[in-house]
PDB file of C-alpha atoms in Angstrom:
ATOM      1  CA  MET E   9      84.745  85.629 117.479  1.00  0.00           C
ATOM      2  CA  VAL E  10      88.310  84.933 118.598  1.00  0.00           C
ATOM      3  CA  GLY E  11      88.667  82.523 115.685  1.00  0.00           C
ATOM      4  CA  ASN E  12      87.775  85.304 113.262  1.00  0.00           C
ATOM      5  CA  VAL E  13      90.415  87.568 114.781  1.00  0.00           C
ATOM      6  CA  LEU E  14      93.223  85.047 115.093  1.00  0.00           C
ATOM      7  CA  PHE E  15      92.470  82.811 112.094  1.00  0.00           C
ATOM      8  CA  PRO E  16      90.559  84.835 109.502  1.00  0.00           C
ATOM      9  CA  ARG E  17      89.801  83.710 105.992  1.00  0.00           C
ATOM     10  CA  LEU E  18      91.549  86.338 103.893  1.00  0.00           C
ATOM     11  CA  LEU E  19      89.940  85.738 100.543  1.00  0.00           C
ATOM     12  CA  PRO E  20      91.772  87.412  97.639  1.00  0.00           C
ATOM     13  CA  TRP E  21      88.687  89.212  96.292  1.00  0.00           C
ATOM     14  CA  GLU E  22      87.843  90.568  99.753  1.00  0.00           C
ATOM     15  CA  VAL E  23      91.386  91.873 100.222  1.00  0.00           C
ATOM     16  CA  LYS E  24      91.277  93.427  96.749  1.00  0.00           C
ATOM     17  CA  ALA E  25      88.009  95.198  97.608  1.00  0.00           C
ATOM     18  CA  ALA E  26      89.466  96.389 100.912  1.00  0.00           C
ATOM     19  CA  SER E  27      92.556  97.568  99.048  1.00  0.00           C
ATOM     20  CA  LYS E  28      90.407  99.943  97.024  1.00  0.00           C
ATOM     21  CA  GLU E  29      88.861 101.307 100.223  1.00  0.00           C
ATOM     22  CA  VAL E  30      92.301 101.789 101.804  1.00  0.00           C
ATOM     23  CA  GLU E  31      93.488 103.679  98.746  1.00  0.00           C
ATOM     24  CA  ALA E  32      90.336 105.842  98.756  1.00  0.00           C
ATOM     25  CA  ALA E  33      90.874 106.683 102.451  1.00  0.00           C
ATOM     26  CA  ARG E  34      94.470 107.707 101.746  1.00  0.00           C
ATOM     27  CA  LYS E  35      93.391 109.919  98.845  1.00  0.00           C
ATOM     28  CA  ALA E  36      90.665 111.510 100.993  1.00  0.00           C
ATOM     29  CA  LEU E  37      93.280 112.291 103.639  1.00  0.00           C
ATOM     30  CA  GLU E  38      95.585 113.874 101.062  1.00  0.00           C
ATOM     31  CA  ALA E  39      92.695 115.947  99.687  1.00  0.00           C
ATOM     32  CA  ASN E  40      91.884 117.429 103.100  1.00  0.00           C
ATOM     33  CA  PRO E  41      94.582 119.921 104.192  1.00  0.00           C
ATOM     34  CA  ASP E  42      93.472 119.980 107.846  1.00  0.00           C
ATOM     35  CA  ASP E  43      93.710 116.207 108.172  1.00  0.00           C
ATOM     36  CA  MET E  44      97.031 116.168 106.332  1.00  0.00           C
ATOM     37  CA  VAL E  45      98.497 118.783 108.691  1.00  0.00           C
ATOM     38  CA  ASN E  46      97.277 116.722 111.657  1.00  0.00           C
ATOM     39  CA  GLU E  47      99.023 113.632 110.249  1.00  0.00           C
ATOM     40  CA  MET E  48     102.249 115.584 109.688  1.00  0.00           C
ATOM     41  CA  LEU E  49     102.152 117.018 113.219  1.00  0.00           C
ATOM     42  CA  HIS E  50     101.805 113.532 114.667  1.00  0.00           C
ATOM     43  CA  LYS E  51     104.642 112.286 112.493  1.00  0.00           C
ATOM     44  CA  ALA E  52     106.896 115.127 113.647  1.00  0.00           C
ATOM     45  CA  ALA E  53     105.912 114.978 117.308  1.00  0.00           C
ATOM     46  CA  PHE E  54     106.249 111.213 117.708  1.00  0.00           C
ATOM     47  CA  CYS E  55     109.163 110.635 115.310  1.00  0.00           C
ATOM     48  CA  ASN E  56     107.649 107.681 113.425  1.00  0.00           C
ATOM     49  CA  ASN E  57     106.912 105.898 116.686  1.00  0.00           C
ATOM     50  CA  THR E  58     103.450 104.899 117.970  1.00  0.00           C
ATOM     51  CA  LEU E  59     101.211 107.874 117.166  1.00  0.00           C
ATOM     52  CA  GLY E  60     103.688 109.056 114.540  1.00  0.00           C
ATOM     53  CA  LEU E  61     102.940 106.068 112.327  1.00  0.00           C
ATOM     54  CA  SER E  62     100.280 106.767 109.756  1.00  0.00           C
ATOM     55  CA  PRO E  63      97.162 104.600 109.894  1.00  0.00           C
ATOM     56  CA  PHE E  64      96.983 104.842 106.101  1.00  0.00           C
ATOM     57  CA  ALA E  65      99.005 102.833 103.621  1.00  0.00           C
ATOM     58  CA  SER E  66     101.330 104.786 101.385  1.00  0.00           C
ATOM     59  CA  GLU E  67     101.029 104.540  97.627  1.00  0.00           C
ATOM     60  CA  ARG E  68     104.348 102.691  97.601  1.00  0.00           C
ATOM     61  CA  SER E  69     103.075 100.009  99.987  1.00  0.00           C
ATOM     62  CA  MET E  70      99.747  99.323  98.252  1.00  0.00           C
ATOM     63  CA  PRO E  71     101.105  96.502  96.029  1.00  0.00           C
ATOM     64  CA  TYR E  72     102.020  94.638  99.230  1.00  0.00           C
ATOM     65  CA  PHE E  73      98.421  94.684 100.472  1.00  0.00           C
ATOM     66  CA  THR E  74      97.809  90.998  99.776  1.00  0.00           C
ATOM     67  CA  PRO E  75      96.283  88.144 101.794  1.00  0.00           C
ATOM     68  CA  ASP E  76      99.789  86.789 102.484  1.00  0.00           C
ATOM     69  CA  THR E  77     101.196  90.057 103.856  1.00  0.00           C
ATOM     70  CA  VAL E  78      98.070  90.728 105.930  1.00  0.00           C
ATOM     71  CA  ARG E  79      98.234  87.186 107.351  1.00  0.00           C
ATOM     72  CA  SER E  80     101.964  87.586 108.087  1.00  0.00           C
ATOM     73  CA  TYR E  81     101.296  90.857 109.929  1.00  0.00           C
ATOM     74  CA  MET E  82      98.510  89.252 111.922  1.00  0.00           C
ATOM     75  CA  LEU E  83     100.685  86.291 112.904  1.00  0.00           C
ATOM     76  CA  ASP E  84     103.360  88.706 114.130  1.00  0.00           C
ATOM     77  CA  HIS E  85     101.088  91.093 116.025  1.00  0.00           C
ATOM     78  CA  PHE E  86      97.773  89.436 116.915  1.00  0.00           C
ATOM     79  CA  ALA E  87      98.529  87.347 119.983  1.00  0.00           C
ATOM     80  CA  PRO E  88      96.718  86.878 123.299  1.00  0.00           C
ATOM     81  CA  GLU E  89      99.443  88.693 125.238  1.00  0.00           C
ATOM     82  CA  ARG E  90      98.801  91.793 123.104  1.00  0.00           C
ATOM     83  CA  MET E  91      94.999  91.739 123.457  1.00  0.00           C
ATOM     84  CA  VAL E  92      92.485  92.958 125.985  1.00  0.00           C
ATOM     85  CA  LEU E  93      89.351  90.938 126.673  1.00  0.00           C
ATOM     86  CA  VAL E  94      86.484  92.938 128.138  1.00  0.00           C
ATOM     87  CA  GLY E  95      83.200  91.627 129.416  1.00  0.00           C
ATOM     88  CA  VAL E  96      80.206  93.707 130.489  1.00  0.00           C
ATOM     89  CA  ASN E  97      77.719  92.240 132.946  1.00  0.00           C
ATOM     90  CA  VAL E  98      79.646  88.954 132.935  1.00  0.00           C
ATOM     91  CA  ALA E  99      81.087  87.236 135.979  1.00  0.00           C
ATOM     92  CA  HIS E 100      84.881  87.136 135.973  1.00  0.00           C
ATOM     93  CA  SER E 101      84.894  83.349 136.319  1.00  0.00           C
ATOM     94  CA  GLU E 102      82.624  82.991 133.276  1.00  0.00           C
ATOM     95  CA  LEU E 103      84.724  85.389 131.207  1.00  0.00           C
ATOM     96  CA  SER E 104      87.910  83.589 132.249  1.00  0.00           C
ATOM     97  CA  LYS E 105      86.413  80.239 131.274  1.00  0.00           C
ATOM     98  CA  TRP E 106      85.516  81.514 127.789  1.00  0.00           C
ATOM     99  CA  ALA E 107      88.925  83.151 127.356  1.00  0.00           C
ATOM    100  CA  MET E 108      90.724  79.929 128.280  1.00  0.00           C
ATOM    101  CA  ARG E 109      88.614  77.985 125.777  1.00  0.00           C
ATOM    102  CA  ALA E 110      89.110  80.566 123.036  1.00  0.00           C
ATOM    103  CA  PHE E 111      92.876  80.720 123.482  1.00  0.00           C
ATOM    104  CA  ALA E 112      93.436  77.012 124.213  1.00  0.00           C
ATOM    105  CA  ASP E 113      95.768  76.710 121.216  1.00  0.00           C
ATOM    106  CA  TYR E 114      98.085  79.314 122.754  1.00  0.00           C
ATOM    107  CA  ASN E 115      98.455  77.688 126.202  1.00  0.00           C
TER     108      ASN E 115
END
């Protein structure tokens, strides 16, 4: 599973299909006044920082939704030091062993 998160295959046709879903989500947000007001309140309250950043891509940024830009973003932000690994009903030693194996390339 870690391999899928850190080293995904970003196939162009899959990204293109996801791009359509991202655009549809943005349009649905814009069509719903209550959700749009909520987004604007977050933007104002958090000044484009953390919760003030929209989870939806703007129309202007949609052309940049490509496998290369997604991969670049992932390389910049998806790193073991920024992740949380949680195990339920697993001994800590066992979870640690699997984490060390999964992130061996980063040690």
